[in-house]
Short mmCIF file of C-alpha atoms in Angstrom, two decimals:
data_model
loop_
_atom_site.label_atom_id
_atom_site.label_comp_id
_atom_site.label_asym_id
_atom_site.label_seq_id
_atom_site.Cartn_x
_atom_site.Cartn_y
_atom_site.Cartn_z
CA UNK A 1 160.45 108.40 135.68
CA UNK A 2 157.32 109.79 133.73
CA UNK A 3 154.25 111.13 135.34
CA UNK A 4 152.63 108.13 135.77
CA UNK A 5 155.34 106.27 136.68
CA UNK A 6 155.97 108.02 139.43
CA UNK A 7 151.54 107.34 140.14
CA UNK A 8 152.20 105.40 143.57
CA UNK A 9 151.41 101.01 142.23
CA UNK A 10 148.37 101.56 144.11
CA UNK A 11 146.47 104.50 142.37
CA UNK A 12 147.95 102.73 138.69
CA UNK A 13 146.39 99.69 139.53
CA UNK A 14 143.24 101.56 140.16
CA UNK A 15 140.78 100.57 137.92
CA UNK A 16 138.31 104.05 136.09
CA UNK A 17 135.74 104.63 137.98
CA UNK A 18 137.10 103.41 140.76
CA UNK A 19 138.70 106.30 142.36
CA UNK A 20 135.39 107.30 145.14
CA UNK A 21 135.83 111.97 143.76
CA UNK A 22 136.44 110.79 140.10
CA UNK A 23 132.74 108.56 139.69
CA UNK A 24 130.24 111.55 140.17
CA UNK A 25 127.52 109.48 143.16
CA UNK A 26 123.98 109.60 142.05
CA UNK A 27 121.38 112.26 143.62
CA UNK A 28 119.02 110.33 145.96
CA UNK A 29 116.65 108.54 144.38
CA UNK A 30 118.78 107.72 141.64
CA UNK A 31 120.04 104.69 139.70
CA UNK A 32 123.16 104.70 139.61
CA UNK A 33 125.79 104.62 136.07
CA UNK A 34 127.32 102.75 135.38
CA UNK A 35 130.37 102.01 132.49
CA UNK A 36 129.78 100.00 129.39
CA UNK A 37 132.32 100.25 127.04
CA UNK A 38 133.81 103.64 128.17
CA UNK A 39 130.71 105.40 128.63
CA UNK A 40 128.14 106.09 131.71
CA UNK A 41 124.95 104.27 130.89
CA UNK A 42 122.26 104.41 133.57
CA UNK A 43 120.59 100.76 134.16
CA UNK A 44 117.21 101.78 132.98
CA UNK A 45 119.33 101.18 129.56
CA UNK A 46 119.09 104.88 127.37
CA UNK A 47 122.61 106.39 127.61
CA UNK A 48 123.09 108.62 130.79
CA UNK A 49 121.77 112.47 130.61
CA UNK A 50 121.61 111.94 127.53
CA UNK A 51 117.96 112.01 125.28
CA UNK A 52 115.48 109.53 125.85
CA UNK A 53 114.71 106.67 124.03
CA UNK A 54 110.84 106.98 121.62
CA UNK A 55 109.39 104.02 122.61
CA UNK A 56 107.53 102.11 119.22
CA UNK A 57 104.48 101.77 119.34
CA UNK A 58 102.50 98.54 119.50
CA UNK A 59 100.55 96.76 117.76
CA UNK A 60 99.42 92.92 118.76
CA UNK A 61 97.45 91.14 116.59
CA UNK A 62 96.02 87.80 118.04
CA UNK A 63 92.68 85.34 117.11
CA UNK A 64 91.84 82.88 115.65
CA UNK A 65 93.50 79.75 113.19
CA UNK A 66 91.98 81.01 109.63
CA UNK A 67 90.46 84.36 110.49
CA UNK A 68 93.16 86.30 108.61
CA UNK A 69 96.83 87.14 111.03
CA UNK A 70 98.08 87.21 107.99
CA UNK A 71 96.43 89.46 106.12
CA UNK A 72 96.29 92.13 108.20
CA UNK A 73 100.32 91.66 109.12
CA UNK A 74 100.84 92.41 105.67
CA UNK A 75 98.23 95.45 106.22
CA UNK A 76 100.74 96.72 108.67
CA UNK A 77 104.10 96.21 106.70
CA UNK A 78 102.25 97.81 103.69
CA UNK A 79 101.65 100.77 105.94
CA UNK A 80 105.23 100.66 107.60
CA UNK A 81 104.95 99.18 110.78
CA UNK A 82 107.19 96.12 111.75
CA UNK A 83 105.90 93.60 111.51
CA UNK A 84 107.22 90.58 113.44
CA UNK A 85 105.19 86.95 112.31
CA UNK A 86 104.90 84.43 115.44
CA UNK A 87 107.08 86.04 117.59
CA UNK A 88 107.42 84.19 121.50
CA UNK A 89 105.27 86.46 124.34
CA UNK A 90 108.15 86.36 126.03
CA UNK A 91 109.82 87.84 123.74
CA UNK A 92 107.75 91.13 122.58
CA UNK A 93 109.12 93.15 125.76
CA UNK A 94 112.59 92.77 124.35
CA UNK A 95 111.75 93.25 120.76
CA UNK A 96 109.75 96.80 121.37
CA UNK A 97 113.40 97.90 124.00
CA UNK A 98 115.51 96.39 120.58
CA UNK A 99 113.14 98.97 118.60
CA UNK A 100 113.34 102.08 121.31
CA UNK A 101 117.01 101.92 121.06
CA UNK A 102 116.67 102.43 116.53
CA UNK A 103 116.57 105.97 116.78
CA UNK A 104 113.50 105.88 115.57
CA UNK A 105 114.65 104.08 112.71
CA UNK A 106 111.78 101.41 114.63
CA UNK A 107 108.46 103.66 115.53
CA UNK A 108 105.69 101.30 115.24
CA UNK A 109 105.72 97.54 115.41
CA UNK A 110 103.11 94.75 115.31
CA UNK A 111 102.99 91.54 116.32
CA UNK A 112 102.10 88.50 115.39
CA UNK A 113 100.82 85.72 118.53
CA UNK A 114 98.84 82.73 118.01
CA UNK A 115 98.22 78.97 119.00
CA UNK A 116 101.87 77.95 117.07
CA UNK A 117 103.54 79.10 119.79
CA UNK A 118 102.12 76.59 121.78
CA UNK A 119 103.45 76.49 125.54
CA UNK A 120 104.64 80.18 125.09
CA UNK A 121 101.73 81.32 124.52
CA UNK A 122 100.95 81.06 128.10
CA UNK A 123 104.41 84.20 128.64
CA UNK A 124 101.60 86.78 127.27
CA UNK A 125 99.98 88.22 130.13
CA UNK A 126 103.22 88.24 131.51
CA UNK A 127 104.77 90.24 129.40
CA UNK A 128 101.59 92.39 128.33
CA UNK A 129 101.89 93.73 132.29
CA UNK A 130 105.45 94.35 131.91
CA UNK A 131 104.29 96.43 128.36
CA UNK A 132 101.91 98.45 130.99
CA UNK A 133 104.59 98.83 133.81
CA UNK A 134 106.76 100.47 131.28
CA UNK A 135 103.61 102.65 129.39
CA UNK A 136 103.89 100.86 126.20
CA UNK A 137 100.85 102.28 123.92
CA UNK A 138 100.13 98.97 122.49
CA UNK A 139 96.93 97.69 120.95
CA UNK A 140 95.40 93.77 120.29
CA UNK A 141 93.67 93.16 117.23
CA UNK A 142 91.86 90.42 117.28
CA UNK A 143 90.51 88.54 114.57
CA UNK A 144 87.28 86.59 114.63
CA UNK A 145 85.50 84.16 112.64
CA UNK A 146 82.14 82.07 112.99
CA UNK A 147 82.51 78.11 112.66
CA UNK A 148 81.78 77.76 109.84
CA UNK A 149 83.65 79.76 107.87
CA UNK A 150 86.73 78.21 109.45
CA UNK A 151 86.07 75.16 109.11
CA UNK A 152 85.93 75.45 104.91
CA UNK A 153 88.71 77.65 104.92
CA UNK A 154 90.73 75.24 106.56
CA UNK A 155 89.09 72.65 103.90
CA UNK A 156 89.64 74.92 101.35
CA UNK A 157 93.66 74.62 101.40
CA UNK A 158 93.17 71.30 102.87
CA UNK A 159 95.12 71.93 106.04
CA UNK A 160 94.81 70.15 109.61
CA UNK A 161 94.04 73.29 112.30
CA UNK A 162 97.21 73.31 115.27
CA UNK A 163 95.36 71.97 117.35
CA UNK A 164 92.37 69.33 116.55
CA UNK A 165 95.38 66.39 116.64
CA UNK A 166 93.56 63.41 115.69
CA UNK A 167 89.75 64.84 116.42
CA UNK A 168 88.21 66.61 113.37
CA UNK A 169 88.45 70.18 112.58
CA UNK A 170 85.61 71.30 115.27
CA UNK A 171 87.49 69.77 117.33
CA UNK A 172 90.68 72.61 117.20
CA UNK A 173 88.42 75.81 116.83
CA UNK A 174 86.30 74.97 120.04
CA UNK A 175 89.82 74.51 122.04
CA UNK A 176 90.93 77.44 120.36
CA UNK A 177 88.51 80.09 121.02
CA UNK A 178 88.43 78.38 125.35
CA UNK A 179 92.66 79.16 125.03
CA UNK A 180 91.51 82.81 123.20
CA UNK A 181 88.72 83.23 125.20
CA UNK A 182 90.83 85.68 127.39
CA UNK A 183 92.60 87.49 124.47
CA UNK A 184 88.92 88.29 122.73
CA UNK A 185 88.31 89.89 126.21
CA UNK A 186 91.31 92.37 126.19
CA UNK A 187 90.80 92.82 122.79
CA UNK A 188 91.01 97.17 121.52
CA UNK A 189 89.64 95.53 118.20
CA UNK A 190 87.80 93.02 117.14
CA UNK A 191 87.83 91.69 113.89
CA UNK A 192 84.85 89.89 112.20
CA UNK A 193 86.35 88.28 108.82
CA UNK A 194 83.08 85.61 108.64
CA UNK A 195 81.90 87.67 105.70
CA UNK A 196 84.63 89.18 104.41
CA UNK A 197 87.57 88.73 101.15
CA UNK A 198 90.87 89.42 101.26
CA UNK A 199 89.83 92.87 99.99
CA UNK A 200 87.85 94.06 103.02
CA UNK A 201 89.82 92.65 105.41
CA UNK A 202 92.15 94.99 103.92
CA UNK A 203 90.28 98.32 104.10
CA UNK A 204 89.12 97.54 107.44
CA UNK A 205 93.17 97.62 108.98
CA UNK A 206 92.94 100.69 107.11
CA UNK A 207 90.95 102.36 107.61
CA UNK A 208 92.81 101.76 111.95
CA UNK A 209 95.85 101.84 111.33
CA UNK A 210 96.33 104.29 107.78
CA UNK A 211 95.19 107.43 109.24
CA UNK A 212 94.06 110.57 107.04
CA UNK A 213 97.76 109.64 104.18
CA UNK A 214 96.05 107.58 101.64
CA UNK A 215 98.24 104.30 101.52
CA UNK A 216 100.96 104.86 98.64
CA UNK A 217 101.30 102.89 95.42
CA UNK A 218 104.29 102.13 93.70
CA UNK A 219 104.67 101.43 90.31
CA UNK A 220 107.81 99.82 88.90
CA UNK A 221 107.90 100.21 84.90
CA UNK A 222 109.90 97.57 83.33
CA UNK A 223 111.10 98.31 80.27
CA UNK A 224 111.49 94.57 78.70
CA UNK A 225 112.18 92.73 74.64
CA UNK A 226 109.46 90.17 73.90
CA UNK A 227 112.36 88.06 71.90
CA UNK A 228 113.71 86.71 75.50
CA UNK A 229 109.52 86.19 76.65
CA UNK A 230 107.37 88.20 79.26
CA UNK A 231 107.47 88.71 82.58
CA UNK A 232 106.14 87.20 84.34
CA UNK A 233 105.38 89.57 87.30
CA UNK A 234 103.82 91.84 84.83
CA UNK A 235 100.54 92.95 85.82
CA UNK A 236 99.90 95.54 82.20
CA UNK A 237 101.90 94.97 79.33
CA UNK A 238 102.16 97.11 76.81
CA UNK A 239 103.41 96.44 73.62
CA UNK A 240 105.28 99.33 71.38
CA UNK A 241 105.73 97.73 68.42
CA UNK A 242 103.17 98.73 66.79
CA UNK A 243 106.24 102.16 66.50
CA UNK A 244 109.00 102.37 63.53
CA UNK A 245 112.60 100.51 65.37
CA UNK A 246 115.48 102.77 65.82
CA UNK A 247 117.07 99.41 65.08
CA UNK A 248 117.38 99.86 61.66
CA UNK A 249 118.11 103.69 61.41
CA UNK A 250 122.08 103.13 60.92
CA UNK A 251 123.51 106.30 63.65
CA UNK A 252 120.63 105.16 66.16
CA UNK A 253 120.99 101.66 66.19
CA UNK A 254 124.22 101.42 68.99
CA UNK A 255 122.34 103.61 71.43
CA UNK A 256 119.55 102.74 73.28
CA UNK A 257 115.98 104.43 74.62
CA UNK A 258 118.73 106.61 77.22
CA UNK A 259 120.18 108.20 74.70
CA UNK A 260 118.26 111.38 73.97
CA UNK A 261 118.80 110.82 69.72
CA UNK A 262 116.62 107.31 70.40
CA UNK A 263 114.28 109.06 72.10
CA UNK A 264 113.29 112.41 70.65
CA UNK A 265 112.75 109.99 67.49
CA UNK A 266 110.89 107.17 69.83
CA UNK A 267 108.71 110.09 70.27
CA UNK A 268 108.47 111.93 66.29
CA UNK A 269 106.10 108.32 65.17
CA UNK A 270 103.07 109.05 65.34
CA UNK A 271 100.75 107.85 67.81
CA UNK A 272 103.30 107.60 70.54
CA UNK A 273 102.82 110.90 72.45
CA UNK A 274 99.43 110.22 71.97
CA UNK A 275 99.72 106.74 73.31
CA UNK A 276 101.92 108.00 75.99
CA UNK A 277 98.89 110.30 77.52
CA UNK A 278 96.19 108.33 77.49
CA UNK A 279 98.50 105.07 78.88
CA UNK A 280 99.25 107.83 81.88
CA UNK A 281 95.55 108.26 81.70
CA UNK A 282 94.29 104.92 81.85
CA UNK A 283 96.23 103.84 84.21
CA UNK A 284 94.99 107.00 87.05
CA UNK A 285 91.94 105.38 87.00
CA UNK A 286 93.67 101.90 86.70
CA UNK A 287 95.53 102.85 90.41
CA UNK A 288 92.78 104.25 92.48
CA UNK A 289 91.18 100.86 91.61
CA UNK A 290 94.64 99.42 92.83
CA UNK A 291 94.10 101.20 96.64
CA UNK A 292 90.73 100.50 96.96
CA UNK A 293 90.66 96.16 96.38
CA UNK A 294 94.23 97.25 98.07
CA UNK A 295 96.69 96.60 95.79
CA UNK A 296 99.80 98.16 97.12
CA UNK A 297 102.54 97.29 93.71
CA UNK A 298 102.14 97.66 90.64
CA UNK A 299 104.17 96.32 87.61
CA UNK A 300 103.85 97.47 84.77
CA UNK A 301 105.75 96.16 81.42
CA UNK A 302 107.02 97.86 78.09
CA UNK A 303 108.25 96.00 75.57
CA UNK A 304 109.01 96.36 72.29
CA UNK A 305 111.87 93.49 69.87
CA UNK A 306 114.25 93.40 72.04
CA UNK A 307 113.99 95.69 74.85
CA UNK A 308 116.31 98.02 73.32
CA UNK A 309 114.94 101.10 71.88
CA UNK A 310 111.09 101.80 71.90
CA UNK A 311 110.23 99.94 75.50
CA UNK A 312 113.39 101.67 77.10
CA UNK A 313 112.00 105.48 75.90
CA UNK A 314 108.47 104.43 76.59
CA UNK A 315 109.24 103.34 80.13
CA UNK A 316 111.18 106.12 80.74
CA UNK A 317 109.17 109.11 79.88
CA UNK A 318 105.99 106.87 81.58
CA UNK A 319 108.38 106.62 85.15
CA UNK A 320 108.73 110.72 85.25
CA UNK A 321 105.19 110.68 84.52
CA UNK A 322 103.59 108.56 87.06
CA UNK A 323 106.36 110.00 90.06
CA UNK A 324 104.98 113.95 88.94
CA UNK A 325 101.50 112.08 90.18
CA UNK A 326 103.07 111.50 93.49
CA UNK A 327 103.88 107.68 92.97
CA UNK A 328 106.64 105.70 94.25
CA UNK A 329 107.93 105.07 90.92
CA UNK A 330 111.27 102.40 90.02
CA UNK A 331 112.39 101.97 86.21
CA UNK A 332 113.91 98.64 85.19
CA UNK A 333 115.45 98.32 82.13
CA UNK A 334 115.10 93.97 82.10
CA UNK A 335 116.85 92.89 78.67
CA UNK A 336 118.63 96.12 77.78
CA UNK A 337 122.73 95.62 76.68
CA UNK A 338 121.71 91.19 76.14
CA UNK A 339 121.78 91.58 72.72
#
């Protein structure tokens, strides 16, 4: 008979943790711990005895329909925030709790709340009170605009106001203002977008949330072949067909621009190194302007006849230049291998 079989039946059948002397008792004033998947978890949801979960920073974006909520949300997304659009207010505390369990992977959350939530919008005040009781750091950004500006924007996109029903656009705007009046009074930041364009609104959001660091510019350098068509997503296009084609050099023809001999051949041609230096200088000027205008992503297309030799070699060198200057750069060779 084994030691386990020798134990009294009642003792063997007892669930883990039921034995009074084996289960630690909470000290006075502490919440008891419960078993979850074999590990002790406090009733607050964090592992008993483990480090306290970091509560994410929270920004709630709201305001008038047509005032620029989507633009403000995209700006925060570009700055590294985890953005949730049109989340029912009752679920905001749950979203924060999930972020706290992410082990620091979701440190900043932005939630867009607006009248599209209809009846859910009434729960916002309760959710805010819940967050305050938990000690969550939160800010409310309210996007405001004049009636005239809002009417023009709705008419330009030919869409009804979400609250106008069978009435006019101005009726929906008036109903929304009344619904949001109290929230506007509680806002930490009110931005009037009546006379702002998209870039100016992004600049205001950057000034509030980017901190001292300048927002990053991310670049994709793409080689391509003109015979396969221009890349539809290119912001800038450069043509390398002014350089001799390695295709006509028999010993180089089988290789691509990734080959050192092909790259050396390309950059030994008159004008190749000069082009690279001057184009990199031009891109520095353009990148500074993109940042001022709130543009965060740029695709630079470098083309040759087939996208195999010259464009590939130049793309690799250009990407290295950009990376050395602190631009986050990805290289894509769209047509290499298609021949």
